[in-house]
Coordinates of C-alpha atoms in Angstrom, one line a residue:
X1 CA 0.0 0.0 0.0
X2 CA 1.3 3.5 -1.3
X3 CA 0.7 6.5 1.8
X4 CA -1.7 8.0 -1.2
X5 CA -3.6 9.5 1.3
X6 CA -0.5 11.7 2.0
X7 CA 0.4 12.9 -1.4
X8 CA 3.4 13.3 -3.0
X9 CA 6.0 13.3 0.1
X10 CA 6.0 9.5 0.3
X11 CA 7.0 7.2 -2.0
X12 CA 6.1 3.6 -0.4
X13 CA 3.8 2.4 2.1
X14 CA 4.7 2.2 5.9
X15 CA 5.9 -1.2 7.6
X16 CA 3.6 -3.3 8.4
X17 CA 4.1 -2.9 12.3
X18 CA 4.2 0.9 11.5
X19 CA 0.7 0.5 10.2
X20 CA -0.2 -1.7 13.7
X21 CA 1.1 1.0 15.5
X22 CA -0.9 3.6 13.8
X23 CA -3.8 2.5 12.8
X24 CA -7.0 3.4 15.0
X25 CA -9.8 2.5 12.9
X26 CA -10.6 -0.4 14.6
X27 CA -12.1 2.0 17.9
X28 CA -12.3 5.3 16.1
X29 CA -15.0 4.2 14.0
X30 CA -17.4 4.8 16.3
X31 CA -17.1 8.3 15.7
X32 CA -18.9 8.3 12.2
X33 CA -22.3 9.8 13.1
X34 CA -20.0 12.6 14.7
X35 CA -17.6 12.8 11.9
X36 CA -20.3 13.3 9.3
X37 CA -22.0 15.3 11.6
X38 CA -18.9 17.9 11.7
X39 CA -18.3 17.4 7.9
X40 CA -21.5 18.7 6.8
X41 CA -21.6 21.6 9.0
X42 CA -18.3 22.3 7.6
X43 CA -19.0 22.1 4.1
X44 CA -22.1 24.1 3.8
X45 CA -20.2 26.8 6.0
X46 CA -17.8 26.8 3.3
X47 CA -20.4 27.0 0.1
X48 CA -22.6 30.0 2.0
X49 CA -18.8 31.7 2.3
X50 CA -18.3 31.1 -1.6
X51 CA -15.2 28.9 -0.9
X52 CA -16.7 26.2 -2.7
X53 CA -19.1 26.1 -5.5
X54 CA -23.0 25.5 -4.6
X55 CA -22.3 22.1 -7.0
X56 CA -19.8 21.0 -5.3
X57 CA -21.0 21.8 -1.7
X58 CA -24.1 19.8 -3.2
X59 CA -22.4 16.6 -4.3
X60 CA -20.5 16.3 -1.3
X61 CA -23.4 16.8 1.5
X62 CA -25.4 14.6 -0.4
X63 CA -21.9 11.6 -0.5
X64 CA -21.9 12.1 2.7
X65 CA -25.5 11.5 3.7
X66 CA -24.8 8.5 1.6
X67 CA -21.9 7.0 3.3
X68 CA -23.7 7.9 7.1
X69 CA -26.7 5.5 5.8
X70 CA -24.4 2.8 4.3
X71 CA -22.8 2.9 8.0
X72 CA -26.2 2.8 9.6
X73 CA -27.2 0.1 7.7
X74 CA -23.8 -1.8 9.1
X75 CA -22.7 -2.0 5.1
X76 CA -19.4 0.2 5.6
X77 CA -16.6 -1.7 4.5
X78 CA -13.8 -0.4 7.6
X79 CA -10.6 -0.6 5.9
X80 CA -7.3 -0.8 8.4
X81 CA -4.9 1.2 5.8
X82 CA -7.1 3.5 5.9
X83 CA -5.9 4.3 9.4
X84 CA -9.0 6.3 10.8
X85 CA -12.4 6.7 10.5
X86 CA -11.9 10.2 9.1
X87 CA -9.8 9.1 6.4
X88 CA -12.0 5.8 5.8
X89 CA -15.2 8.1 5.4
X90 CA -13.4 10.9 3.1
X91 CA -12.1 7.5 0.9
X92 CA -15.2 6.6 0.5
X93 CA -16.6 9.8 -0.7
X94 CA -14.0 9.7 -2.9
X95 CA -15.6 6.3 -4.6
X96 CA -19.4 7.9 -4.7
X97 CA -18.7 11.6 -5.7
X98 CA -15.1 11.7 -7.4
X99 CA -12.5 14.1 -6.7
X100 CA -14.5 17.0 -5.7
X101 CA -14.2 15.1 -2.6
X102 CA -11.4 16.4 -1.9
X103 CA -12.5 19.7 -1.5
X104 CA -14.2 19.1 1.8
X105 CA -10.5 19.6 3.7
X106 CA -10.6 22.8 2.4
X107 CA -9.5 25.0 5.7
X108 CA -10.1 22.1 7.8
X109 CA -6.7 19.4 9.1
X110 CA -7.3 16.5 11.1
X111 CA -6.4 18.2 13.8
X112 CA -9.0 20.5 14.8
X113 CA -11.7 17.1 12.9
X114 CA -11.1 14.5 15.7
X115 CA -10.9 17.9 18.3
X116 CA -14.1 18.4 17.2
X117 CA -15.7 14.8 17.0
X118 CA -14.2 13.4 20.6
X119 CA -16.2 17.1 21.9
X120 CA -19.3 15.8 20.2
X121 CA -18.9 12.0 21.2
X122 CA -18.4 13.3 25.2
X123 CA -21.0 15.5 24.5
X124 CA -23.7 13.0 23.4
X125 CA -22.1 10.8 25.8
X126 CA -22.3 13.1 29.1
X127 CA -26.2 13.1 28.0
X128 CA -27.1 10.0 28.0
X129 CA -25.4 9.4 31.3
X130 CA -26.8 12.4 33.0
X131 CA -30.3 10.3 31.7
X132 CA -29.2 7.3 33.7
X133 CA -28.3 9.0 36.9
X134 CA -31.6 10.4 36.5
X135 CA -33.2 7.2 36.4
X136 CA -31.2 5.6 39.0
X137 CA -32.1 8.8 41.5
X138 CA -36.0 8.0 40.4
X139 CA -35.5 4.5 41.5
X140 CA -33.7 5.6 44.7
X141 CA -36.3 8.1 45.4
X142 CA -39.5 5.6 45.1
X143 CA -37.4 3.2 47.2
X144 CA -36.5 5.8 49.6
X145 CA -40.3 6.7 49.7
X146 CA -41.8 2.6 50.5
X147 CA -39.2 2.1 52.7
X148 CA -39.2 5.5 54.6
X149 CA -40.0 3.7 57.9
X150 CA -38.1 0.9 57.5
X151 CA -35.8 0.6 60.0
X152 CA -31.9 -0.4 60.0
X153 CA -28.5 -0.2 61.4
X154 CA -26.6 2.8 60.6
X155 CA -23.1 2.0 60.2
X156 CA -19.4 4.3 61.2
X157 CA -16.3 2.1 61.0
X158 CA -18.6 -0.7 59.9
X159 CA -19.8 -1.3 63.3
X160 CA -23.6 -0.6 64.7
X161 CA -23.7 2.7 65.2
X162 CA -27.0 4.3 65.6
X163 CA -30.6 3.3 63.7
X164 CA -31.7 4.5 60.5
X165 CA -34.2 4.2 57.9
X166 CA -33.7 1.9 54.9
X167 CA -35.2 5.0 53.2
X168 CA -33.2 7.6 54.4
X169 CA -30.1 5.3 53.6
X170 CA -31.2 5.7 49.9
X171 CA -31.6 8.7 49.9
X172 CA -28.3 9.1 50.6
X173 CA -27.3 8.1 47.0
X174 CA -30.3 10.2 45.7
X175 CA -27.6 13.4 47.2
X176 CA -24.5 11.8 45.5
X177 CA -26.1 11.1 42.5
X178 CA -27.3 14.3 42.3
X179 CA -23.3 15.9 42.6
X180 CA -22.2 13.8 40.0
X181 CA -24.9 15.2 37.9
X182 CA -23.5 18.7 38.6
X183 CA -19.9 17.3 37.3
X184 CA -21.1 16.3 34.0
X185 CA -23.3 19.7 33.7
X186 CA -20.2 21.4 34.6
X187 CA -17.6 19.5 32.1
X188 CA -20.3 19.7 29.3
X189 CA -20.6 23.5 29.6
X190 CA -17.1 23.3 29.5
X191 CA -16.6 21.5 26.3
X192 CA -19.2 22.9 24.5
X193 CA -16.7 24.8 22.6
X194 CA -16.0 23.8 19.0
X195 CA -12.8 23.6 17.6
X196 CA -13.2 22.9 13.8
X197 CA -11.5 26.0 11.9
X198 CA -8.5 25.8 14.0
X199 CA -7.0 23.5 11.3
X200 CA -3.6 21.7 12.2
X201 CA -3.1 24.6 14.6
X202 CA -2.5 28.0 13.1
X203 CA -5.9 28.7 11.7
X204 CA -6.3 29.2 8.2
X205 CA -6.1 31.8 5.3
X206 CA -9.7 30.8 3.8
X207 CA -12.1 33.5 5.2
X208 CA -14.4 30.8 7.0
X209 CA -17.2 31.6 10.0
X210 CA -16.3 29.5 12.7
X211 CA -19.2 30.9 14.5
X212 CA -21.6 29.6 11.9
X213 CA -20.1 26.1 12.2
X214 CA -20.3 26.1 15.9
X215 CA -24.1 27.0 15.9
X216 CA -24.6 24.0 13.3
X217 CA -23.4 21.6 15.5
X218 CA -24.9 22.6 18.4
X219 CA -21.7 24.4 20.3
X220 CA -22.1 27.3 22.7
X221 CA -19.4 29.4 20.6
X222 CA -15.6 28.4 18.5
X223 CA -12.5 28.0 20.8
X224 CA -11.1 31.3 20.9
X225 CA -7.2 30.0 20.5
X226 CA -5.9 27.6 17.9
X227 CA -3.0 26.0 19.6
X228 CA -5.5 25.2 22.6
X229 CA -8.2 24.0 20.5
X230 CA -6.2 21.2 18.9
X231 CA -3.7 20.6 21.9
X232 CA -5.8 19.7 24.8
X233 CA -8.0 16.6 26.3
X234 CA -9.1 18.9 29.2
X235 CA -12.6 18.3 28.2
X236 CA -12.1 14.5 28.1
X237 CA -10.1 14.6 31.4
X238 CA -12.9 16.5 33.1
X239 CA -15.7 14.1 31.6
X240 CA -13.2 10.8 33.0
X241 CA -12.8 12.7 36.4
X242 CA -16.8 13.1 37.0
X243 CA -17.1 9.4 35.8
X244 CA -14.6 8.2 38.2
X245 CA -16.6 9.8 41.2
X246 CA -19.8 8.5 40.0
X247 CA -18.4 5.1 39.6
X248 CA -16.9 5.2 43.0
X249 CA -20.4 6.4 44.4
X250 CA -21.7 3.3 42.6
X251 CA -19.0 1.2 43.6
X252 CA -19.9 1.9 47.3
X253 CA -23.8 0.6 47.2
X254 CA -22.4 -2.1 45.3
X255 CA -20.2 -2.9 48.2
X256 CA -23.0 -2.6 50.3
X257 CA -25.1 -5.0 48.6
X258 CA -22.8 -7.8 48.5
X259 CA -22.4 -7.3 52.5
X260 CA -25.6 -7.3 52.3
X261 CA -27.1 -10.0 50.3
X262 CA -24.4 -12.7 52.3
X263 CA -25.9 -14.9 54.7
X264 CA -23.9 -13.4 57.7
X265 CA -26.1 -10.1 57.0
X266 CA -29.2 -11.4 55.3
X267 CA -30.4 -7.3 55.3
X268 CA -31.3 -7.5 51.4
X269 CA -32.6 -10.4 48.5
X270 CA -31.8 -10.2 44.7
X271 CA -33.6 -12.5 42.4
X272 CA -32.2 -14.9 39.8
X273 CA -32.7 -11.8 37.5
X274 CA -29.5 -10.0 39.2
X275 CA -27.9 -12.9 40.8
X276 CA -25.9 -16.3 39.5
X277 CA -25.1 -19.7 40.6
X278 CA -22.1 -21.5 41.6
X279 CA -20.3 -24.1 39.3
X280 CA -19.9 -26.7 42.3
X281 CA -21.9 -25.0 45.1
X282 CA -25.6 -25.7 44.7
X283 CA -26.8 -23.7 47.8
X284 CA -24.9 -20.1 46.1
X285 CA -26.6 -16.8 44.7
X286 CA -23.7 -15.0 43.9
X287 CA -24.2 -11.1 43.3
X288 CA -22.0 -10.6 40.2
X289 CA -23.5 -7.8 39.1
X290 CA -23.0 -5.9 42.3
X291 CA -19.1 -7.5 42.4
X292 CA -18.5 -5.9 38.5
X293 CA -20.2 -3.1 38.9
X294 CA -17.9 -2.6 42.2
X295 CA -14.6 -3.8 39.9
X296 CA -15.3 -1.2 36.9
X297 CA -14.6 1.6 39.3
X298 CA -11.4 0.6 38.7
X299 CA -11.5 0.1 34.9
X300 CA -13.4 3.8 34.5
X301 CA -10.2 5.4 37.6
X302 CA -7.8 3.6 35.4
X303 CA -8.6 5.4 31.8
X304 CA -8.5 8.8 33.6
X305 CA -5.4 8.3 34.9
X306 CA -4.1 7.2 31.9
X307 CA -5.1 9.6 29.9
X308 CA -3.6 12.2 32.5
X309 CA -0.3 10.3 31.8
X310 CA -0.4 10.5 28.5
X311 CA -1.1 14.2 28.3
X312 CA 1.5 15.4 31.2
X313 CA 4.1 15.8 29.2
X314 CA 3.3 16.5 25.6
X315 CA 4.5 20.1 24.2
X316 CA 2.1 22.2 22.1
X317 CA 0.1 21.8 19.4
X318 CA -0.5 18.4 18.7
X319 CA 1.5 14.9 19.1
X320 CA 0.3 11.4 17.9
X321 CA -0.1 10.5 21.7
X322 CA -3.2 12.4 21.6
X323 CA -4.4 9.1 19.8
X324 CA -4.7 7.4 23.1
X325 CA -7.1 9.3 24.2
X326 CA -10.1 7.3 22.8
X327 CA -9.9 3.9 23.9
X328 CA -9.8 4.7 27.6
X329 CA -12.4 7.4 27.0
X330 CA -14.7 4.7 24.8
X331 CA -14.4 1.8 27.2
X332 CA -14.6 4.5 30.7
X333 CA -17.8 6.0 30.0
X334 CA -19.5 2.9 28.4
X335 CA -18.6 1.5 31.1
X336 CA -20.0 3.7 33.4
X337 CA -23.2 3.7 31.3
X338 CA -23.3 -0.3 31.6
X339 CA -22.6 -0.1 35.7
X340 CA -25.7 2.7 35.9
X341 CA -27.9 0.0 33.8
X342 CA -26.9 -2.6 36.1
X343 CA -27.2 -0.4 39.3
X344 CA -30.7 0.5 38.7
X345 CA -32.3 -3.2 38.1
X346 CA -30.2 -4.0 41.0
X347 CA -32.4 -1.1 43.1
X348 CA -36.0 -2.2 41.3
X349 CA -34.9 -5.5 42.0
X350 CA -34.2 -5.5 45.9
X351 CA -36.2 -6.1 48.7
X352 CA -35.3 -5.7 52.0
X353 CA -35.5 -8.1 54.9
X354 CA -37.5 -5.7 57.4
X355 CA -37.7 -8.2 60.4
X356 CA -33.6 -8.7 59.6
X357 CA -32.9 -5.2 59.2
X358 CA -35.0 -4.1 62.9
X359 CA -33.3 -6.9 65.1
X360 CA -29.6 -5.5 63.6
X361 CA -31.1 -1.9 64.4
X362 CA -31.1 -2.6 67.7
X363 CA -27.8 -4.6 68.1
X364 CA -24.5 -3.0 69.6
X365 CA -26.3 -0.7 71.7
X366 CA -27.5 1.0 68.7
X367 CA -29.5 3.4 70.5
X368 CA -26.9 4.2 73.1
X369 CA -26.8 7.8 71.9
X370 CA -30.5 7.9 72.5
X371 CA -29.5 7.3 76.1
X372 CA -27.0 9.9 76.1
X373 CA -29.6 12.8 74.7
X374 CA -32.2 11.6 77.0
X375 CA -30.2 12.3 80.1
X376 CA -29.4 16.2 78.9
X377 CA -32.5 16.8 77.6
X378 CA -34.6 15.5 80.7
X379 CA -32.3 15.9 83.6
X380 CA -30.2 18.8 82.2
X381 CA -27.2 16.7 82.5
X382 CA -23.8 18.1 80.5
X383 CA -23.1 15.8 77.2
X384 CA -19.9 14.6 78.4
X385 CA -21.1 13.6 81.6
X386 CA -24.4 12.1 79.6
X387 CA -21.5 10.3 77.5
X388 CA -19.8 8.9 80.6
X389 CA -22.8 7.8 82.2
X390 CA -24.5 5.9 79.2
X391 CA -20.9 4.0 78.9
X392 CA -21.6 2.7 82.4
X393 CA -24.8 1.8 81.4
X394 CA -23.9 0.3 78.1
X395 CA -21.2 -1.9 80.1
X396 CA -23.7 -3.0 82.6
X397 CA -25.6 -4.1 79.8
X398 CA -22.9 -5.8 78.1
X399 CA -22.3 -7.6 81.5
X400 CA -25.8 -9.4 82.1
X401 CA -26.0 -9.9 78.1
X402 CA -28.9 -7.6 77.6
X403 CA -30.1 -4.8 74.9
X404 CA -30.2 -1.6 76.9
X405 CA -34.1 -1.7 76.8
X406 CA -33.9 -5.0 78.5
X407 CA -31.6 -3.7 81.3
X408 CA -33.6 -3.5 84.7
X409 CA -34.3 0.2 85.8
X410 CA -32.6 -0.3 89.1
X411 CA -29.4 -1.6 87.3
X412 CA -29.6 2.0 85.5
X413 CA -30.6 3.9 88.7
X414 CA -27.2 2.5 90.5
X415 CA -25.3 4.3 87.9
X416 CA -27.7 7.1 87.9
X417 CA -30.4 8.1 90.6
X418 CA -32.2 10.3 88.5
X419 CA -33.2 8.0 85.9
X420 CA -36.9 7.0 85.4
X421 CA -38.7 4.8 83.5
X422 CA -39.5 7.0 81.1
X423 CA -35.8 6.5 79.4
X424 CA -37.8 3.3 78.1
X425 CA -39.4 5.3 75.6
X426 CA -36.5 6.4 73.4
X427 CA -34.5 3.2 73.9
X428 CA -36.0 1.6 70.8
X429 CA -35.2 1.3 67.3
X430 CA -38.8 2.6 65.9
X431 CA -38.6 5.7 68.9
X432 CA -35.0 6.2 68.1
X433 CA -35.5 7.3 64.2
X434 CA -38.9 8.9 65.1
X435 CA -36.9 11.2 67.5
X436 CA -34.4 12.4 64.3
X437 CA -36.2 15.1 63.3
X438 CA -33.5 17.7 62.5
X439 CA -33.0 18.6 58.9
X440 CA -31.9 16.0 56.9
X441 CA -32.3 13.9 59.6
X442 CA -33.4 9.7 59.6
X443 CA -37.2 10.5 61.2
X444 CA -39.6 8.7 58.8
X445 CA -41.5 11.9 57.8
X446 CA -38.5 13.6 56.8
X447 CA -37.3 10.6 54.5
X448 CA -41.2 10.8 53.0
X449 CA -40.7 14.8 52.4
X450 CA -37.5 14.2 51.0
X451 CA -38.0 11.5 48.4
X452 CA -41.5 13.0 47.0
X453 CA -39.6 16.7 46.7
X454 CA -36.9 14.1 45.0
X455 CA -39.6 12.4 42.9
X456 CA -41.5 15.4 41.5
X457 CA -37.7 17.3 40.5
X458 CA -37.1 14.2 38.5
X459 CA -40.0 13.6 36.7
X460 CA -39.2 13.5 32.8
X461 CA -39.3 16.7 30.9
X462 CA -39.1 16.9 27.6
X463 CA -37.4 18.7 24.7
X464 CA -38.0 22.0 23.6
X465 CA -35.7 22.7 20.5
X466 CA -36.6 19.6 18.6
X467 CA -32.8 18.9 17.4
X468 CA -29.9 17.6 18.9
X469 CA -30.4 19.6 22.3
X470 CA -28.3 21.4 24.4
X471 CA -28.2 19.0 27.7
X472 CA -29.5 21.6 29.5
X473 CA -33.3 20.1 29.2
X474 CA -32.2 17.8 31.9
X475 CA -30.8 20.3 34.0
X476 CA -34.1 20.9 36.3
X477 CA -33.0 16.9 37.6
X478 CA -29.3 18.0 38.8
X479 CA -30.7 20.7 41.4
X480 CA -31.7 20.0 45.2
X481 CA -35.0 19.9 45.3
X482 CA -36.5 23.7 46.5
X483 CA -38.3 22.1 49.3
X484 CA -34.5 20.9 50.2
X485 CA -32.4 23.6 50.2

């Protein structure tokens, strides 16, 4: 194979591992849509400017249309000379509409072309995602709202700490889920920049509107500086860095649930549907999902900090290292796209073990703390001394190998006089979680507030500008809830 892609400047084909090294068709091709996407904004930017004839802008938009449907339609022939998708698509042209297709580079490189199709891939790819979250916070939210009296331990240091709600505990991934929202807003605002018209990184001569290309496709505005808009994965970076926090959020719950689908915790049940067997061990339900969901966090961490390593030390404008941008960016975000998919059946899915779930409540002296509020509230004792005082009790307890609700009054009155038997009251699990009525608090009633103001902020909206959209349509979903803030 001749470089007759290249011109004139070579005279023979590369080496056969030179073309294994190069070539990146095999994962760039699923940038088509965007590719055709940017080459037809481009070449009807450069016909309205006059830089091409209204025939030739014609022939090409209408090659191109042709070669996106033979793609959708899975009959594009991939060629690995070819080297990229860019090139594979323009050589194509090249077979329906003749040399004239060679006038759709005109004041464009390859450069500022894959700048601009990664930005739209991330782009389209930050939407759907914020469209999962959005779905996993629903599912949250509805669980948060059937379980809001639902009672279970509350864990610090993975030990019994003080009683929650089963509820209120989802809600807790409804608040994280909504952050990570916020970082894909934020790094899609960010990117929504388009760098085609930057060409290899100068700029060109042609008199083009970079403006007008940028509206086309959907970007806020051009990047304002050549050398930038070619040279940097910032926008990919950002995009791996809010994945990464979103699949360590995920990998937590995940965590949880294989804790708590075992048999030594028994707090949760998956069905077949999310669950698998054991090649030897009749008696197993495995939760595999949970487990990969739990191991991609690693896999999506990995590609950003790969990506950082390959940018750290590259001088400006652009080096062939930049190539190595898209697997890790591909495989992250699909990834993370595959683990929100899994998460959410997981969520639907579940059902707690309430009976389970109350008897841990109260173990460990959950409501010890309880104990320790009582006595300043009611006999206007200092915390500290409250905290000294509950220990005592707490160890008496542990002595006869009784809950603290089952520990005789008089044992309680020999550490402290003043006690009555009206301590009784806020010694349970139910009383306990009733009693957290502070904002944002475990009470039951708060969890119900929260996950219908929750439910209502994320029912669907739809469109408004009939086209590609913005990503802002979904923005009402990444905001606390008014009745929350």
């Amino acid at each position: 194979m001749s470089n007759r892609m290249w011109g004139g400047r070579f005279a023979s084909g590369p080496a056969e591992i030179m073309e294994e090294i190069n070539a990146s068709i095999g994962f760039d091709r699923r940038l088509a849509p965007q590719d055709i996407r940017g080459s037809l904004a481009h070449v009807a930017m450069l016909g309205k400017k006059g830089i091409l004839p209204a025939d030739d802008v014609a022939a090409i938009s209408d090659g191109l249309k042709s070669v996106e449907a033979e793609i959708a339609r899975g009959e594009f022939a991939y060629r690995r000379e070819l080297e990229d998708i860019h090139m594979a698509v323009e050589s194509r042209l090249t077979e329906i509409v003749g040399p004239t297709a060679g006038r759709l580079h005109t004041a464009r490189s390859r450069n500022d072309q894959v700048a601009t199709d990664m930005r739209l891939w991330v782009r389209d790819t930050l939407d759907a995602l914020d469209a999962q979250v959005a779905e996993l916070q629903r599912v949250l939210a509805e669980s948060a709202e059937k379980y809001a009296a639902t009672v279970m331990p509350g864990f610090t240091h993975l030990q019994s700490a003080q009683p929650v709600t089963f509820g209120h505990h989802c809600l807790a991934y409804v608040e994280m889920l909504a952050r990570d929202r916020g970082r894909f807003r934020d790094a899609r605002a960010r990117l929504n920049e388009c760098p085609l018209g930057a060409a290899a990184l100068a700029g060109t001569s042609f008199p083009i509107d970079r403006h007008a290309v940028a509206a086309a496709l959907g970007f806020d505005r051009p990047t304002a500086n050549s050398l930038d808009s070619v040279a940097d994965r910032d926008f990919a970076l950002e995009s791996l860095a809010a994945a990464s926090i979103c699949a360590v959020h995920l990998s937590r719950f995940a965590e949880e649930l294989v804790v708590w689908t075992s048999a030594q915790f028994g707090f949760v049940k998956l069905s077949d549907r999310f669950t698998t067997g054991s090649s030897i061990m009749p008696q197993k339900r495995n939760p595999d999902a949970a487990e990969l969901v739990r191991a991609k966090a690693g896999r999506i961490v990995g590609a950003l900090t790969g990506l950082l390593i390959v940018m750290k030390g590259l001088p400006l404008a652009y080096s062939k290292d930049m190539q190595e941008d898209k697997e890790g960016t591909f495989d992250a975000l699909q990834s993370l796209s595959l683990c929100l998919a899994a998460m959410t059946g997981m969520v639907r899915d579940l059902e707690p073990v309430t009976e389970t779930l109350k008897c841990a409540a109260g173990s460990g002296y959950a409501t010890a703390t309880d104990l320790a509020d009582w006595l300043v509230r009611e006999l206007g004792m200092p915390f500290r001394q409250a905290h000294h005082v509950t220990g005592r009790v707490v160890a008496a307890a542990a002595e006869r190998g009784v809950g603290l609700e089952e520990l005789p009054l008089d044992a309680m009155r020999e550490i402290e006089p003043q006690i009555t038997d009206a301590v009784f009251a806020v010694l349970g699990v139910e009383n306990s979680v009733a009693s957290r009525t502070s904002y944002g608090g475990t009470a039951p009633d708060n969890v119900r507030v929260q996950a219908q103001a929750w439910l209502a902020k994320l029912a669907p909206v739809e469109k408004v500008d009939g086209g590609a959209g913005t990503g802002m349509e979904s923005a009402a979903f990444m905001e606390r809830p008014a009745e929350l803030s």
